[in-house]
Amino acid sequence: MCGRLSQYHGIHDFVDALSMPGALANEVGEQPLARFNVAPSTNVAVITPTQVRWLRWGWRPQWAHDRAPPINARVEKVAHSPFFRAIWGQRLLVPVDGWFEWVDEGEAKKQPYYIRRRDGLPAFCAGIGQWRMAEDDGFVIVTADSVGGMVDIHDRRPVVFAPELARDWLNPACDKAQAEQMLVNLGEPAEAFAWYRVDKAVGNVRNQGAGLIQPQP
């Protein structure tokens, strides 16, 4: 996963698709997010077990300040990595309309592709993070191998859950062993997604607008 996503629907659209049984505190607001080109190290709307809030994309433990905060965590290692030990039990969802990947097609600049759910629903990406109102708060998205249909776009992709499994991911009653098995075995397959070429303007993080996610020949 190259590290660029879109969140342009309103948070209520994401929460409605999730069908959470209880009310969530909303710190994001009711207006459409209208963010078509979201970059790492910026604030992203995330869903925790009790609230919807802004949280910085990227996290590192306090003892790792000699390196940049990673934005993703590999599913093969995240449950047992000392690096992520402090936040492994702190699960969240990153609801997105889609995300971008760049492919080398032999031109001077790589060609961006936009990836979204084929059924048009939001993609609920599995994440872990820290949200204690501290300077080092942040989150990472858990990624899996793309083998199975998406390898022609990129070798990694976010672990995306169907709504019912996304609710289980947030449920505090789901223990760490169950959470690991969900990541490894229950993410949506490549067949659940569609992807297409988009304008190379998305490569500049300052560019925004719906034109960035329109199909290109």
Tab-separated table of C-alpha atoms in Angstrom:
chain	number	residue	atom	x	y	z
A	1	MET	CA	0.000	0.000	0.000
A	2	CYS	CA	1.626	3.212	-1.181
A	3	GLY	CA	0.018	5.455	1.379
A	4	ARG	CA	-2.696	7.624	-0.125
A	5	LEU	CA	-6.443	7.306	0.389
A	6	SER	CA	-9.746	9.123	-0.062
A	7	GLN	CA	-12.508	9.975	2.411
A	8	TYR	CA	-15.069	12.114	0.643
A	9	HIS	CA	-18.405	10.911	2.048
A	10	GLY	CA	-19.727	12.226	5.354
A	11	ILE	CA	-18.848	10.267	8.461
A	12	HIS	CA	-22.536	9.444	8.949
A	13	ASP	CA	-22.442	7.558	5.617
A	14	PHE	CA	-19.584	5.417	6.898
A	15	VAL	CA	-21.222	4.802	10.276
A	16	ASP	CA	-24.572	3.951	8.651
A	17	ALA	CA	-22.859	1.361	6.445
A	18	LEU	CA	-21.196	-0.082	9.531
A	19	SER	CA	-24.545	-0.432	11.384
A	20	MET	CA	-23.047	-0.081	14.838
A	21	PRO	CA	-25.564	-1.105	17.547
A	22	GLY	CA	-24.770	1.808	19.868
A	23	ALA	CA	-24.265	5.529	19.397
A	24	LEU	CA	-20.746	6.819	18.803
A	25	ALA	CA	-19.440	10.173	19.943
A	26	ASN	CA	-18.730	12.205	16.803
A	27	GLU	CA	-15.742	14.544	16.902
A	28	VAL	CA	-15.537	14.829	13.110
A	29	GLY	CA	-18.760	16.634	12.257
A	30	GLU	CA	-21.674	15.955	9.919
A	31	GLN	CA	-20.471	17.563	6.686
A	32	PRO	CA	-18.970	15.513	3.834
A	33	LEU	CA	-15.273	15.007	4.491
A	34	ALA	CA	-14.516	15.928	0.841
A	35	ARG	CA	-10.924	14.685	1.068
A	36	PHE	CA	-9.950	12.999	-2.180
A	37	ASN	CA	-6.186	12.842	-1.667
A	38	VAL	CA	-5.272	12.064	1.946
A	39	ALA	CA	-1.555	11.703	2.678
A	40	PRO	CA	0.360	10.119	5.570
A	41	SER	CA	1.175	12.241	8.632
A	42	THR	CA	-2.118	14.128	8.235
A	43	ASN	CA	-5.256	13.670	10.333
A	44	VAL	CA	-7.683	11.001	9.143
A	45	ALA	CA	-11.220	10.252	10.340
A	46	VAL	CA	-11.142	6.923	12.204
A	47	ILE	CA	-13.694	4.884	14.150
A	48	THR	CA	-12.737	3.618	17.607
A	49	PRO	CA	-15.017	1.445	19.786
A	50	THR	CA	-16.677	4.519	21.321
A	51	GLN	CA	-16.126	7.478	19.015
A	52	VAL	CA	-15.371	8.875	15.588
A	53	ARG	CA	-12.344	11.146	15.758
A	54	TRP	CA	-9.430	12.648	13.865
A	55	LEU	CA	-6.148	10.806	14.301
A	56	ARG	CA	-2.749	11.259	12.654
A	57	TRP	CA	-1.812	8.635	10.081
A	58	GLY	CA	1.459	7.197	11.355
A	59	TRP	CA	2.663	5.941	14.740
A	60	ARG	CA	5.838	4.850	16.471
A	61	PRO	CA	6.622	3.908	20.075
A	62	GLN	CA	8.428	6.465	22.197
A	63	TRP	CA	11.668	4.485	22.107
A	64	ALA	CA	11.791	4.573	18.273
A	65	HIS	CA	12.186	8.324	17.701
A	66	ASP	CA	15.213	7.697	15.500
A	67	ARG	CA	12.953	6.601	12.627
A	68	ALA	CA	9.945	8.007	10.809
A	69	PRO	CA	6.575	6.755	12.062
A	70	PRO	CA	5.405	3.894	9.824
A	71	ILE	CA	1.932	4.222	8.333
A	72	ASN	CA	1.283	0.503	7.805
A	73	ALA	CA	1.865	-2.721	9.731
A	74	ARG	CA	2.271	-6.102	8.034
A	75	VAL	CA	-0.351	-8.658	9.055
A	76	GLU	CA	2.349	-11.344	9.216
A	77	LYS	CA	4.156	-9.536	12.055
A	78	VAL	CA	1.874	-7.025	13.746
A	79	ALA	CA	0.474	-9.307	16.467
A	80	HIS	CA	3.919	-10.306	17.726
A	81	SER	CA	6.090	-7.316	16.877
A	82	PRO	CA	7.746	-5.503	19.802
A	83	PHE	CA	7.410	-2.326	17.750
A	84	PHE	CA	3.588	-2.445	17.846
A	85	ARG	CA	3.170	-4.143	21.225
A	86	ALA	CA	1.877	-1.000	22.956
A	87	ILE	CA	-1.042	-0.573	20.524
A	88	TRP	CA	-1.795	-4.120	19.358
A	89	GLY	CA	-4.844	-4.273	21.633
A	90	GLN	CA	-6.121	-0.822	20.611
A	91	ARG	CA	-8.133	-1.516	17.493
A	92	LEU	CA	-9.821	0.959	15.171
A	93	LEU	CA	-11.306	1.183	11.690
A	94	VAL	CA	-10.229	3.518	8.918
A	95	PRO	CA	-13.326	3.999	6.739
A	96	VAL	CA	-12.338	4.971	3.201
A	97	ASP	CA	-14.029	5.441	-0.142
A	98	GLY	CA	-10.908	4.057	-1.785
A	99	TRP	CA	-7.124	4.233	-1.964
A	100	PHE	CA	-4.404	4.787	-4.543
A	101	GLU	CA	-1.511	2.686	-5.774
A	102	TRP	CA	1.232	3.550	-8.262
A	103	VAL	CA	2.371	1.154	-10.981
A	104	ASP	CA	5.508	1.311	-13.138
A	105	GLU	CA	4.239	1.142	-16.722
A	106	GLY	CA	7.467	2.201	-18.351
A	107	GLU	CA	6.841	5.961	-18.366
A	108	ALA	CA	8.794	8.706	-16.632
A	109	LYS	CA	6.250	8.776	-13.805
A	110	LYS	CA	4.415	5.810	-12.348
A	111	GLN	CA	0.746	5.469	-13.216
A	112	PRO	CA	-1.682	5.889	-10.287
A	113	TYR	CA	-4.664	3.577	-9.903
A	114	TYR	CA	-7.706	4.074	-7.707
A	115	ILE	CA	-8.992	1.019	-5.828
A	116	ARG	CA	-12.460	0.798	-4.282
A	117	ARG	CA	-15.003	-1.815	-3.289
A	118	ARG	CA	-16.774	-3.233	-6.318
A	119	ASP	CA	-20.178	-2.950	-4.601
A	120	GLY	CA	-19.735	0.764	-3.891
A	121	LEU	CA	-19.774	0.380	-0.102
A	122	PRO	CA	-17.115	1.986	2.095
A	123	ALA	CA	-13.974	-0.027	2.742
A	124	PHE	CA	-13.404	-0.566	6.459
A	125	CYS	CA	-9.652	-0.928	6.851
A	126	ALA	CA	-8.296	-2.617	9.961
A	127	GLY	CA	-6.052	-0.373	12.026
A	128	ILE	CA	-4.440	-0.092	15.436
A	129	GLY	CA	-3.390	3.065	17.194
A	130	GLN	CA	-3.127	5.332	20.188
A	131	TRP	CA	-5.633	8.054	21.013
A	132	ARG	CA	-4.973	9.316	24.515
A	133	MET	CA	-4.850	13.028	23.585
A	134	ALA	CA	-1.046	13.015	23.579
A	135	GLU	CA	1.505	14.423	21.157
A	136	ASP	CA	2.535	10.968	19.958
A	137	ASP	CA	-1.010	9.749	19.164
A	138	GLY	CA	-1.489	8.119	15.776
A	139	PHE	CA	-2.437	4.941	13.930
A	140	VAL	CA	-1.290	2.444	11.317
A	141	ILE	CA	-3.275	0.444	8.769
A	142	VAL	CA	-2.737	-3.319	8.733
A	143	THR	CA	-1.766	-4.638	5.298
A	144	ALA	CA	-1.729	-8.104	3.751
A	145	ASP	CA	-0.189	-9.714	0.690
A	146	SER	CA	-2.108	-8.930	-2.489
A	147	VAL	CA	-1.656	-12.371	-4.042
A	148	GLY	CA	-4.989	-13.505	-5.402
A	149	GLY	CA	-5.873	-10.926	-8.029
A	150	MET	CA	-4.453	-7.539	-7.078
A	151	VAL	CA	-0.754	-8.339	-7.417
A	152	ASP	CA	-0.729	-6.651	-10.819
A	153	ILE	CA	-1.412	-3.361	-9.033
A	154	HIS	CA	0.631	-3.704	-5.869
A	155	ASP	CA	2.086	-6.431	-3.647
A	156	ARG	CA	0.374	-5.138	-0.479
A	157	ARG	CA	-3.138	-3.970	0.278
A	158	PRO	CA	-5.036	-2.977	3.423
A	159	VAL	CA	-6.947	-5.642	5.313
A	160	VAL	CA	-10.573	-4.669	4.661
A	161	PHE	CA	-13.456	-6.167	6.611
A	162	ALA	CA	-17.085	-6.571	5.623
A	163	PRO	CA	-19.322	-4.503	7.967
A	164	GLU	CA	-20.250	-7.360	10.305
A	165	LEU	CA	-16.601	-8.351	10.745
A	166	ALA	CA	-15.607	-4.704	11.099
A	167	ARG	CA	-17.963	-4.476	14.078
A	168	ASP	CA	-16.323	-7.575	15.571
A	169	TRP	CA	-12.895	-5.982	15.089
A	170	LEU	CA	-13.988	-3.015	17.208
A	171	ASN	CA	-15.646	-5.159	19.879
A	172	PRO	CA	-13.549	-5.160	23.106
A	173	ALA	CA	-14.834	-8.691	23.740
A	174	CYS	CA	-12.817	-9.888	20.744
A	175	ASP	CA	-9.521	-10.991	22.295
A	176	LYS	CA	-6.084	-10.571	20.736
A	177	ALA	CA	-5.903	-14.126	19.427
A	178	GLN	CA	-9.269	-13.772	17.712
A	179	ALA	CA	-8.232	-10.422	16.276
A	180	GLU	CA	-5.098	-11.953	14.773
A	181	GLN	CA	-7.108	-14.748	13.143
A	182	MET	CA	-9.494	-12.199	11.694
A	183	LEU	CA	-6.618	-10.317	10.095
A	184	VAL	CA	-5.043	-13.457	8.670
A	185	ASN	CA	-8.164	-15.245	7.450
A	186	LEU	CA	-11.194	-12.974	7.144
A	187	GLY	CA	-10.162	-9.918	5.132
A	188	GLU	CA	-12.109	-9.241	1.937
A	189	PRO	CA	-10.721	-11.049	-1.148
A	190	ALA	CA	-9.329	-9.268	-4.200
A	191	GLU	CA	-12.572	-10.064	-6.054
A	192	ALA	CA	-14.390	-7.608	-3.784
A	193	PHE	CA	-12.489	-4.672	-5.345
A	194	ALA	CA	-12.282	-2.826	-8.653
A	195	TRP	CA	-9.428	-0.610	-9.828
A	196	TYR	CA	-8.724	1.748	-12.696
A	197	ARG	CA	-6.221	4.344	-13.909
A	198	VAL	CA	-6.582	7.918	-12.650
A	199	ASP	CA	-4.941	11.283	-13.310
A	200	LYS	CA	-1.284	11.598	-12.307
A	201	ALA	CA	-2.182	14.859	-10.566
A	202	VAL	CA	-2.966	12.758	-7.498
A	203	GLY	CA	0.781	12.437	-7.010
A	204	ASN	CA	0.847	16.004	-5.665
A	205	VAL	CA	-0.640	15.985	-2.152
A	206	ARG	CA	-1.838	19.577	-2.615
A	207	ASN	CA	-4.246	18.526	-5.361
A	208	GLN	CA	-7.807	17.743	-4.308
A	209	GLY	CA	-11.194	17.327	-5.969
A	210	ALA	CA	-13.407	14.630	-7.436
A	211	GLY	CA	-11.460	14.717	-10.700
A	212	LEU	CA	-8.664	12.781	-9.020
A	213	ILE	CA	-10.781	9.637	-8.789
A	214	GLN	CA	-12.294	9.757	-12.293
A	215	PRO	CA	-11.244	6.901	-14.639
A	216	GLN	CA	-8.572	7.741	-17.201
A	217	PRO	CA	-7.863	5.903	-20.476
